[in-house]
CSV table of C-alpha atoms and ligand atoms in Angstrom, one decimal:
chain,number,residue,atom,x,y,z
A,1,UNK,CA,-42.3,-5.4,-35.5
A,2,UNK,CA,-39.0,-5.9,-37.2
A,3,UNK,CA,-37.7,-2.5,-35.9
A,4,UNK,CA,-38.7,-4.0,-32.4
A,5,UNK,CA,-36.7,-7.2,-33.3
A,6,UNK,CA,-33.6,-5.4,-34.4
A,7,UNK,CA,-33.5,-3.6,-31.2
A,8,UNK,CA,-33.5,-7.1,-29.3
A,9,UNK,CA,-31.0,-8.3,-30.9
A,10,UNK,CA,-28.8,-4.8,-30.7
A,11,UNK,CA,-29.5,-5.2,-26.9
A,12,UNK,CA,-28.2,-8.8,-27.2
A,13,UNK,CA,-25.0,-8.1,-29.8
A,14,UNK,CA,-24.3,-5.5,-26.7
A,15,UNK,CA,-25.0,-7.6,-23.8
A,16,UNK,CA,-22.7,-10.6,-25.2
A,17,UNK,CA,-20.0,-8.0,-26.3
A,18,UNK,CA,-19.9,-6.4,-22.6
A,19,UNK,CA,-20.2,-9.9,-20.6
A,20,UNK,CA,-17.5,-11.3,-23.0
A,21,UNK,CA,-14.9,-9.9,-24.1
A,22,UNK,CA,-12.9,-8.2,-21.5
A,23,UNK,CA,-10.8,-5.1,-20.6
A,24,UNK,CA,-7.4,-5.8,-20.3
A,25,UNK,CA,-6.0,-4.9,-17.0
A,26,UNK,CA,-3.5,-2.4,-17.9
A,27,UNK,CA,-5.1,1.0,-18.5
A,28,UNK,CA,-3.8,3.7,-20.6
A,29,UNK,CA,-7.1,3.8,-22.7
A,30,UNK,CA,-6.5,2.2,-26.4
A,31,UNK,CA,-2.4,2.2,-25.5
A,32,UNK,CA,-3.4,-0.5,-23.0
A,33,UNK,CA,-0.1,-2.6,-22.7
A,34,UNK,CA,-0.3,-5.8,-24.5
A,35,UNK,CA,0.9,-8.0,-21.9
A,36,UNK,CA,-1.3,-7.0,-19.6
A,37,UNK,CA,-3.8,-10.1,-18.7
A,38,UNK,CA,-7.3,-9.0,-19.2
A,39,UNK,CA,-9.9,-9.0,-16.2
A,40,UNK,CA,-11.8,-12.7,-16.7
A,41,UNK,CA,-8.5,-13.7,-16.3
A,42,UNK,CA,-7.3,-11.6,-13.0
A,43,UNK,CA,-11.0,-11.9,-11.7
A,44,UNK,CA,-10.7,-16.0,-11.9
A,45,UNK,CA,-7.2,-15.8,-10.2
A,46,UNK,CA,-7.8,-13.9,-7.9
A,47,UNK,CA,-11.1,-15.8,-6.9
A,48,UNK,CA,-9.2,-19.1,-6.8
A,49,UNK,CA,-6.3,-17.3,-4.5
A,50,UNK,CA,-9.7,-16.2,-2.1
A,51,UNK,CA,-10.7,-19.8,-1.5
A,52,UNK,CA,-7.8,-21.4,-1.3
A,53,UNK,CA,-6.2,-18.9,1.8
A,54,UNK,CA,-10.2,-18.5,3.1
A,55,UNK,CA,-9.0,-20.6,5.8
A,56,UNK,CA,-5.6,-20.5,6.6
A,57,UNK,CA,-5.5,-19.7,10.0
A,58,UNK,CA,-1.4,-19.2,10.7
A,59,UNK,CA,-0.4,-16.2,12.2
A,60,UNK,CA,-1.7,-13.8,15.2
A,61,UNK,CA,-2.7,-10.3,15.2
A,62,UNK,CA,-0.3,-7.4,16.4
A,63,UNK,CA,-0.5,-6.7,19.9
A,64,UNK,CA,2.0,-4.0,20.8
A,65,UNK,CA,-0.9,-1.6,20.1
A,66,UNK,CA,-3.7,-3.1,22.3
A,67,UNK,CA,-6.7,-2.3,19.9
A,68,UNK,CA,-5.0,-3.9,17.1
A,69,UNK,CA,-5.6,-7.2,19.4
A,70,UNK,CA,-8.6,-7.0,19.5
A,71,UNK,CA,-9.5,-6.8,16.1
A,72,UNK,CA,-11.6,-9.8,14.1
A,73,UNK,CA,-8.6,-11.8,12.7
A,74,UNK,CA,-11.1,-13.4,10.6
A,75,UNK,CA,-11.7,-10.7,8.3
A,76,UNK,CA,-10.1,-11.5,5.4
A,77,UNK,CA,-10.6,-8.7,1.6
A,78,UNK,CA,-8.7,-8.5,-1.3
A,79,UNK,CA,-8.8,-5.5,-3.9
A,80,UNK,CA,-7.5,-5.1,-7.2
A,81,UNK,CA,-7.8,-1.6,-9.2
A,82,UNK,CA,-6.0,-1.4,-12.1
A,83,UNK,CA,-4.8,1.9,-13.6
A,84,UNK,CA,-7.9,2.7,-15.8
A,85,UNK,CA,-10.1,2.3,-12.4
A,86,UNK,CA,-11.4,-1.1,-12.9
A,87,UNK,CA,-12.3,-2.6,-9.8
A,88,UNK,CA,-12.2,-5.8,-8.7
A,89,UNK,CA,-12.8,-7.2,-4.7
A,90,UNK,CA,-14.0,-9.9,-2.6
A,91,UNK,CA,-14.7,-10.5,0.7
A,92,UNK,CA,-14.6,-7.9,3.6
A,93,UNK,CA,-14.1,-4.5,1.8
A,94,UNK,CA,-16.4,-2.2,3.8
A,95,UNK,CA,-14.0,-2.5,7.0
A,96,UNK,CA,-11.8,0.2,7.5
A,97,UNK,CA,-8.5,-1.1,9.2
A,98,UNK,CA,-5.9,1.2,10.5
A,99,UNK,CA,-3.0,1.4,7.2
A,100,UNK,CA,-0.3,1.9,9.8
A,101,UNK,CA,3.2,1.3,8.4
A,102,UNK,CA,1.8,1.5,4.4
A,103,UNK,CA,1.4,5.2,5.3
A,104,UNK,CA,5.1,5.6,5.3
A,105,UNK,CA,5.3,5.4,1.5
A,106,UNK,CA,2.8,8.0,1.0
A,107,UNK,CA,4.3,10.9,3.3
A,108,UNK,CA,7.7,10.0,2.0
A,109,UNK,CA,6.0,11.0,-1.7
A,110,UNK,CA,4.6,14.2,0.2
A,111,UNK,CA,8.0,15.1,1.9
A,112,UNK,CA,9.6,14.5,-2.0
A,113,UNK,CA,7.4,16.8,-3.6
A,114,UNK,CA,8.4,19.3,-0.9
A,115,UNK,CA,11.4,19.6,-0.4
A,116,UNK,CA,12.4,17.5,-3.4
A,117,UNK,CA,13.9,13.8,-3.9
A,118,UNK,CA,17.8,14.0,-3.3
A,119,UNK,CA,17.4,16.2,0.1
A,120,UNK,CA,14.9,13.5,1.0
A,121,UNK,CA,17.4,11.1,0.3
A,122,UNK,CA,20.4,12.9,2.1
A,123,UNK,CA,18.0,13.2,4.9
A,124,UNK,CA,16.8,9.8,5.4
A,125,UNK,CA,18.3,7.4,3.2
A,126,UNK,CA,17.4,4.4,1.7
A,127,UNK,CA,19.2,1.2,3.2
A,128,UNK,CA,18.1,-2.2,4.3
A,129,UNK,CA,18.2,-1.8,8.2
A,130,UNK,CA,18.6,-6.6,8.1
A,131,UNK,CA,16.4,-5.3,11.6
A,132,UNK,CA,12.7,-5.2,13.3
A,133,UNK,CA,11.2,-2.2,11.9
A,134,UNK,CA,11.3,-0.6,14.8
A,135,UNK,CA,15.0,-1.4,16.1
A,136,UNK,CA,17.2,0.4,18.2
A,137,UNK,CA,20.2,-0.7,17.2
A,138,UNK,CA,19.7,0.1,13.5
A,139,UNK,CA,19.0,3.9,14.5
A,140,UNK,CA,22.5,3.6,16.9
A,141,UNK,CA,24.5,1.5,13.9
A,142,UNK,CA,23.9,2.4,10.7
A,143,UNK,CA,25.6,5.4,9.3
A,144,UNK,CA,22.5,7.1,8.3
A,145,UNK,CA,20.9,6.5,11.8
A,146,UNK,CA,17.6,6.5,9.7
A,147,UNK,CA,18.2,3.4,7.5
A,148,UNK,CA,15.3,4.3,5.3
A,149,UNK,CA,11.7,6.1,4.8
A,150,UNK,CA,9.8,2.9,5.8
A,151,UNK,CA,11.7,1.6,9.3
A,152,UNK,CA,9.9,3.6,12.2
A,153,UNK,CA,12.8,5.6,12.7
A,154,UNK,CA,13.0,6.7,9.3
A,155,UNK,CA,9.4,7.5,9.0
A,156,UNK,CA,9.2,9.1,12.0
A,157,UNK,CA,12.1,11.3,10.1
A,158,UNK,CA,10.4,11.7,7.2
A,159,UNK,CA,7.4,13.1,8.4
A,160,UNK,CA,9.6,15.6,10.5
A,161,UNK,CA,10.4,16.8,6.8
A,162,UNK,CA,6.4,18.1,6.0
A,163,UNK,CA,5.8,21.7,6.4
A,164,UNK,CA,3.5,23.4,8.1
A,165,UNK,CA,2.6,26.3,11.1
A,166,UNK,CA,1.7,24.0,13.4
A,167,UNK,CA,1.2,20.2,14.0
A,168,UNK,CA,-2.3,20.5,13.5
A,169,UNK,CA,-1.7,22.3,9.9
A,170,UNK,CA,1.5,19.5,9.3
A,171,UNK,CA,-1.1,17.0,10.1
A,172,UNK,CA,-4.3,18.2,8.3
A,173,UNK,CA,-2.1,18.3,5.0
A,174,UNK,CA,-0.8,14.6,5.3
A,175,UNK,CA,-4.8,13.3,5.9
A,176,UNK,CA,-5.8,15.4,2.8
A,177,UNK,CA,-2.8,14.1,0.5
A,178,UNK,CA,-4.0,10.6,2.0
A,179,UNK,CA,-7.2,10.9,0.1
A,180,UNK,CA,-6.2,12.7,-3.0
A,181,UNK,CA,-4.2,9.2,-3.0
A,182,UNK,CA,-7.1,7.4,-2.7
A,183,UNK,CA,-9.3,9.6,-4.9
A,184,UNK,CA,-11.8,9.7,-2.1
A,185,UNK,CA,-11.3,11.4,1.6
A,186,UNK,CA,-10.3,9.2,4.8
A,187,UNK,CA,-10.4,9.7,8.4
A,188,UNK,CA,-8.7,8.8,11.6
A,189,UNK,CA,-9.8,6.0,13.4
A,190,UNK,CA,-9.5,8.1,16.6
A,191,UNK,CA,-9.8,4.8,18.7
A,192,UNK,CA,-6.4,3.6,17.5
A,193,UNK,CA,-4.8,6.8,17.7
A,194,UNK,CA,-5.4,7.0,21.1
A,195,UNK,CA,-4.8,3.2,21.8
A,196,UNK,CA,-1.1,3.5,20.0
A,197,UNK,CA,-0.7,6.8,21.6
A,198,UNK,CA,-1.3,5.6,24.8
A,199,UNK,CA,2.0,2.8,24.6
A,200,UNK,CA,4.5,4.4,21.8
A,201,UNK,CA,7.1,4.7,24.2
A,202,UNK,CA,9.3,3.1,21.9
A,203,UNK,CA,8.9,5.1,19.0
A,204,UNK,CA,9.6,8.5,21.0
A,205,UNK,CA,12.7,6.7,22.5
A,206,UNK,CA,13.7,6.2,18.4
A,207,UNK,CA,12.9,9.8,18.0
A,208,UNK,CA,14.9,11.4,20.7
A,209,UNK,CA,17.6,8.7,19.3
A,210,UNK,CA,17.5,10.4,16.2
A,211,UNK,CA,17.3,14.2,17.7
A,212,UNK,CA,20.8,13.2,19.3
A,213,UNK,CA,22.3,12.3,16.1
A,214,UNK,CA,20.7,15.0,14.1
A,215,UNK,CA,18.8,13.0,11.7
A,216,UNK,CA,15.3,14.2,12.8
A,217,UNK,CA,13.7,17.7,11.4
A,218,UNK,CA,11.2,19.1,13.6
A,219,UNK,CA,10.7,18.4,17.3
A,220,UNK,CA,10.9,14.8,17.9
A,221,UNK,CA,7.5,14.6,20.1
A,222,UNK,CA,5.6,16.4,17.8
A,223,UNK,CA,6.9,14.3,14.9
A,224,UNK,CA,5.9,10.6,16.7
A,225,UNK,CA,2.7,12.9,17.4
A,226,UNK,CA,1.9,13.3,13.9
A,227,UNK,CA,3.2,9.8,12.6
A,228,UNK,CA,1.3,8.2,15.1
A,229,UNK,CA,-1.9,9.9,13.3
A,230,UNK,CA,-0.9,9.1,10.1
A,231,UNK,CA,-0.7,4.9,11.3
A,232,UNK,CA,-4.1,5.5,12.6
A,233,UNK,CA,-5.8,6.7,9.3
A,234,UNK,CA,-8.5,4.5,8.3
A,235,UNK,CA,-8.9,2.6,4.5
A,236,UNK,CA,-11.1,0.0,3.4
A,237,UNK,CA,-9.3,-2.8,1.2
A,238,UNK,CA,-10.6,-1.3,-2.1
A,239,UNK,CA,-9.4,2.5,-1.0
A,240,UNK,CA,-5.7,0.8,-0.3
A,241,UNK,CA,-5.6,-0.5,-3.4
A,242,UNK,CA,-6.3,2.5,-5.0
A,243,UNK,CA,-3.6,4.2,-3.6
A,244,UNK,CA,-1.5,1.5,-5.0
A,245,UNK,CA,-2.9,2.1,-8.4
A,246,UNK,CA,-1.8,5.8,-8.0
A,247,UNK,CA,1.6,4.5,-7.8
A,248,UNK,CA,1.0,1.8,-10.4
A,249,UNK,CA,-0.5,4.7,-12.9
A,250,UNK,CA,2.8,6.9,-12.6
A,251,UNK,CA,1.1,8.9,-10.3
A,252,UNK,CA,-1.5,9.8,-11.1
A,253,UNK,CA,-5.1,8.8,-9.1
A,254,UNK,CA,-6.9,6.2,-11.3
A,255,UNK,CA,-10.3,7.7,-10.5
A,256,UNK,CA,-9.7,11.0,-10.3
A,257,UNK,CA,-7.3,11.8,-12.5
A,258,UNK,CA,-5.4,13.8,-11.1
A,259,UNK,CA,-1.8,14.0,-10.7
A,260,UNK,CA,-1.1,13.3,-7.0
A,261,UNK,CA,2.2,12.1,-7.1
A,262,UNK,CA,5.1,13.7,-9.2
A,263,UNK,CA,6.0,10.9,-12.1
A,264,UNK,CA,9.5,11.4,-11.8
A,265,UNK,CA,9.4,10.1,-8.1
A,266,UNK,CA,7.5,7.3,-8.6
A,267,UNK,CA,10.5,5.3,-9.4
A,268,UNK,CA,12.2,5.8,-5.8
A,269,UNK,CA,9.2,5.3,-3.9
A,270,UNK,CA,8.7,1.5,-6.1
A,271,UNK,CA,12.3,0.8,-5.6
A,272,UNK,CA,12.0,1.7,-1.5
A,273,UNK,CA,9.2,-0.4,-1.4
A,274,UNK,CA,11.2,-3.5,-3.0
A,275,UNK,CA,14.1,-2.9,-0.7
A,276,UNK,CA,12.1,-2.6,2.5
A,277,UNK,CA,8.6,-2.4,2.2
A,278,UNK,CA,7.9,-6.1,4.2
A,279,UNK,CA,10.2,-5.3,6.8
A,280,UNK,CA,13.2,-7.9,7.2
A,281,UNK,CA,11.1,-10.0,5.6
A,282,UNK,CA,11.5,-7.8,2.2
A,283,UNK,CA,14.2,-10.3,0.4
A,284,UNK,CA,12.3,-13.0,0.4
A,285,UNK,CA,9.7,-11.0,-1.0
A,286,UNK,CA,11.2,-9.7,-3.6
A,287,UNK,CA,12.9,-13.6,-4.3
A,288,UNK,CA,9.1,-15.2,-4.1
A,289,UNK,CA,7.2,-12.3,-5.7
A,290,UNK,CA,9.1,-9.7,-7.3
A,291,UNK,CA,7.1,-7.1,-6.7
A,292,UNK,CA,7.2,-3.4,-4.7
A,293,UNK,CA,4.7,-3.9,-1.6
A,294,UNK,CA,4.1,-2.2,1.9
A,295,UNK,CA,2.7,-4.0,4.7
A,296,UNK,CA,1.1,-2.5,7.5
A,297,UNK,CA,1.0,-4.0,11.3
A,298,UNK,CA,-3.1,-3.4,10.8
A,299,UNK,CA,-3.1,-6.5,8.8
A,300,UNK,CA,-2.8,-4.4,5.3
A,301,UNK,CA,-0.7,-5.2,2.2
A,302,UNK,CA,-0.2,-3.1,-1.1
A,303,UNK,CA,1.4,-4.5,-4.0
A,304,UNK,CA,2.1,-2.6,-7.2
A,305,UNK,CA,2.1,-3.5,-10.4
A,306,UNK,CA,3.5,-0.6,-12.5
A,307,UNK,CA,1.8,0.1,-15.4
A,308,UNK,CA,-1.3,-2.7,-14.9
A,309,UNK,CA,-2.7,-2.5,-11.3
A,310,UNK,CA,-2.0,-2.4,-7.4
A,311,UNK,CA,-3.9,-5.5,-5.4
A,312,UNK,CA,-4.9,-5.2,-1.5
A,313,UNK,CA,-5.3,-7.4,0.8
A,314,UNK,CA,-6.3,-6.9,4.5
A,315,UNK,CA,-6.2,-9.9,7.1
A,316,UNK,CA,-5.2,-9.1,10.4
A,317,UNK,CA,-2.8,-12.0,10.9
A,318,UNK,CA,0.6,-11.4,11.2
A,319,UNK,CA,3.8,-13.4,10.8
A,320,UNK,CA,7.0,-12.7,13.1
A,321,UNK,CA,8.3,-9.9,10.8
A,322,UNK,CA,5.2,-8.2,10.8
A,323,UNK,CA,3.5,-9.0,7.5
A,324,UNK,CA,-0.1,-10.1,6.9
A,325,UNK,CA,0.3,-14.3,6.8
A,326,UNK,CA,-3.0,-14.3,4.2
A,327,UNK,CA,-1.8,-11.1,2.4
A,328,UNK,CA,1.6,-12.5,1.6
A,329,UNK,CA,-0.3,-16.1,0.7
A,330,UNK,CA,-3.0,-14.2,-1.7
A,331,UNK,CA,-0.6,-11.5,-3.5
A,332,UNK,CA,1.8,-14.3,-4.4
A,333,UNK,CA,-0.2,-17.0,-5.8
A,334,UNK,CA,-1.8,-14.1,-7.9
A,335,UNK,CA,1.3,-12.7,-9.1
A,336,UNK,CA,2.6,-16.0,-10.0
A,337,UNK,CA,-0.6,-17.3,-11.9
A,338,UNK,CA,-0.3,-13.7,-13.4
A,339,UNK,CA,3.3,-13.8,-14.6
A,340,UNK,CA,3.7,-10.3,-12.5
A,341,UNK,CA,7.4,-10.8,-11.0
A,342,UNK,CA,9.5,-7.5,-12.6
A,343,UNK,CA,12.6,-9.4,-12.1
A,344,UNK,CA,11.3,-12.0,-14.5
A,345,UNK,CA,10.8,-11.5,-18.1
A,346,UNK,CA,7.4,-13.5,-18.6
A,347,UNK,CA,5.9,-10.3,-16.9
A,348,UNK,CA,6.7,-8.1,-20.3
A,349,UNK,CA,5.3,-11.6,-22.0
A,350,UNK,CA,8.3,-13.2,-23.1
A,351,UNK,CA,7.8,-16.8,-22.0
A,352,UNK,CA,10.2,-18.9,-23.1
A,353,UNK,CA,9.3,-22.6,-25.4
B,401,LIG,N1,2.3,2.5,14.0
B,401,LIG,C1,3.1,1.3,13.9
B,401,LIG,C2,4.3,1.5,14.7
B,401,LIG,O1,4.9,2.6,14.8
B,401,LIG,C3,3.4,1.1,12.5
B,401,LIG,C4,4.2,-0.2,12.4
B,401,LIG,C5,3.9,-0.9,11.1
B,401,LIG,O2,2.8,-1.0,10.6
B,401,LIG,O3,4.9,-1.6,10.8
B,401,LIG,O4,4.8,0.6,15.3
C-alpha cells in the first residue's frame, strides 16, 4: 500500500516536472545558452503570431509557374525546431510545397564544400543585385554578372559549380544533400518540375547571359535543367525548418547528428542570407527583423536563429518582391516578442532599464 502510494506520487513529482518546467530553446545539451527563451515561452508566441495572421488575406500566389497558381493560398504552417530537435508546429505541416528559391542556400553550402568557399566566392559573388530576383539587367550590369548565390542568375551559377558524370549523377547528389539537411529524405514534386520546366524561358535566357560573360561552369541548359529540379523539391513546413536548424546548429542536422554542413561555412551562408535572402525586399528585412532568412516563390520562409532555432513558415501568398505576405507577418512578430534581432543586443539578453 504505501510502496503503491509512493509510486503515485513519483509518477506525479514526474508528470508536474515534465509538463512544467521547460527546455530552453537553445540546444547544446547542459551548455544550453542562457538567453535563450525556453519553449512555454516560444510555443505561446508563436501561437498568438498563428491567430493573429490566421486570416490575413493580402497578397496572391506566384504565377509565372502555372502550378504554383493553383495552389490552396489558404494553407497557412509554421514550424520551429530548435537546435536540440525540439519541435514545435501548427497548422498545415503535412503539405509538401515546392522550396523553390530557399534551395539556393543549400547547393551554395554543397558547391562550398566542394570546391571550397573563396573559389565559390570568386565565382559567384555575394552582392545585393537592388533588382527582381531574376533580372536581366543585373546579370548585364553588375561586375560580377552573378550578383550573388541566391538571385536566379547566381544560382543557376552556383549549381553549374556541383560535380558530377552526368546531370543525372550532379542532380541525384544535390536531392540526397537535401535530405541529409533535413535529416529525413525528400522528393521531387515531379508536377512542378514539369510545370516550371515547361515556361523557364527566362532563366535559360539568364543562363546563356552568363555563358557569354563566362560566369557559368557547366553547360548553361543542363545547369537551368538541374536548378529547375532542385526548385521543384518537395518539404513539409516542419522538414524546412529543420534545415534551418542545421544552419542554426553550426551545421550540423539537429536530428541526426550529423555534420552536414562544414562549420566554418556556416557564417557566409547566414551573412548571404541577410544580404539577399528576401530578394529586394532583403533591407527591410534585415531593418524590421534582423535575422538571416530565405524565401521561396512556393510560398516558403526560413529564418535562422544561430545558436537557438530556425522557424518555417509556408503560405502561399506572395508580396510584389516575392516573399510570403503571412511568412514575413508570423516570423517578425515572433522574433520581436522573442527579442531575436542579431543586430540588437536584447537578443544576447542585455535589455536595457
Ligand atoms: N524556381 C524559381 C525561379 O527560378 C525560383 C524563384 C524563387 O523562389 O525565388 O524563378
Amino acid at each position: 500500500m504505501l510502496r503503491e502510494k509512493l509510486r503515485v506520487r513519483i509518477v506525479v513529482a514526474l508528470f508536474i516536472v515534465t509538463t512544467f518546467v521547460s527546455a530552453p530553446l537553445s540546444a547544446l545539451g547542459q551548455k544550453a545558452s542562457p538567453v535563450a527563451p525556453n519553449r512555454a515561452q516560444v510555443e505561446a508566441v508563436v501561437r498568438e503570431a498563428y491567430d493573429k495572421f490566421r486570416s490575413d488575406t493580402s497578397g496572391k500566389n506566384a504565377d509565372y509557374i502555372p502550378y504554383l497558381a493553383q495552389v490552396d493560398s489558404k494553407l497557412f504552417g509554421v514550424a520551429v525546431v530548435t537546435t536540440d530537435n525540439q519541435v514545435f508546429t501548427l497548422g498545415d505541416i503535412k503539405y509538401s510545397f515546392s522550396i523553390q528559391s530557399i534551395s539556393k542556400v543549400y547547393t551554395l553550402a554543397m558547391a562550398m564544400e566542394e570546391i571550397g568557399a573563396d573559389k565559390v566566392f570568386d565565382r559567384v559573388g555575394s552582392e545585393p543585385t537592388g533588382r527582381a530576383f531574376n533580372s536581366v539587367f543585373a546579370v548585364a550590369d553588375m561586375p560580377s554578372h552573378t550578383g550573388n548565390p541566391f538571385v536566379n542568375a547566381g544560382a543557376i551559377a552556383t549549381t553549374s559549380l556541383i560535380s558530377g558524370k552526368n546531370a543525372d549523377e550532379k542532380w541525384n547528389k544535390i536531392l540526397d544533400f537535401y535530405g541529409r539537411v533535413a535529416g529525413e529524405k525528400l522528393t521531387l514534386i515531379d508536377e512542378v518540375y514539369k510545370s516550371e520546366a515547361a515556361t523557364n524561358t527566362g532563366n535559360k535566357a539568364l543562363s546563356m547571359l552568363l555563358a557569354k560573360y563566362e560566369r557559368i561552369y557547366a553547360d548553361p541548359f543542363e545547369s537551368v535543367d538541374i536548378y529547375t529540379k532542385q526548385c521543384s523539391v518537395g518539404v513539409n513546413v516542419a522538414q524546412l525548418a529543420r534545415m534551418g536548424a542545421t544552419l542554426a546548429n553550426n551545421g550540423k542536422n539537429p536530428a541526426t547528428g550529423e555534420q552536414v554542413i562544414k562549420a566554418e561555412d556556416v557564417p557566409y551562408i547566414l551573412s548571404t542570407m541577410t544580404m539577399a535572402g528576401l530578394y529586394d525586399g532583403s533591407g527591410g528585412w534585415a531593418w524590421h527583423v534582423g535575422l538571416p532568412a530565405k524565401s521561396g516563390v512556393g510560398g516558403g520562409i526560413v529564418a535562422v536563429v544561430p545558436g537557438k532555432g530556425a522557424i518555417a513558415v509556408f503560405s502561399p501568398r506572395l508580396d510584389e518582391a516575392g516573399n510570403s505576405v503571412k511568412a514575413q507577418k508570423v516570423i517578425e512578430y515572433v522574433a520581436r516578442k522573442l527579442d531575436l534581432n542579431l543586430f540588437s543586443p536584447r537578443s544576447v539578453g542585455l535589455k536595457g532599464e
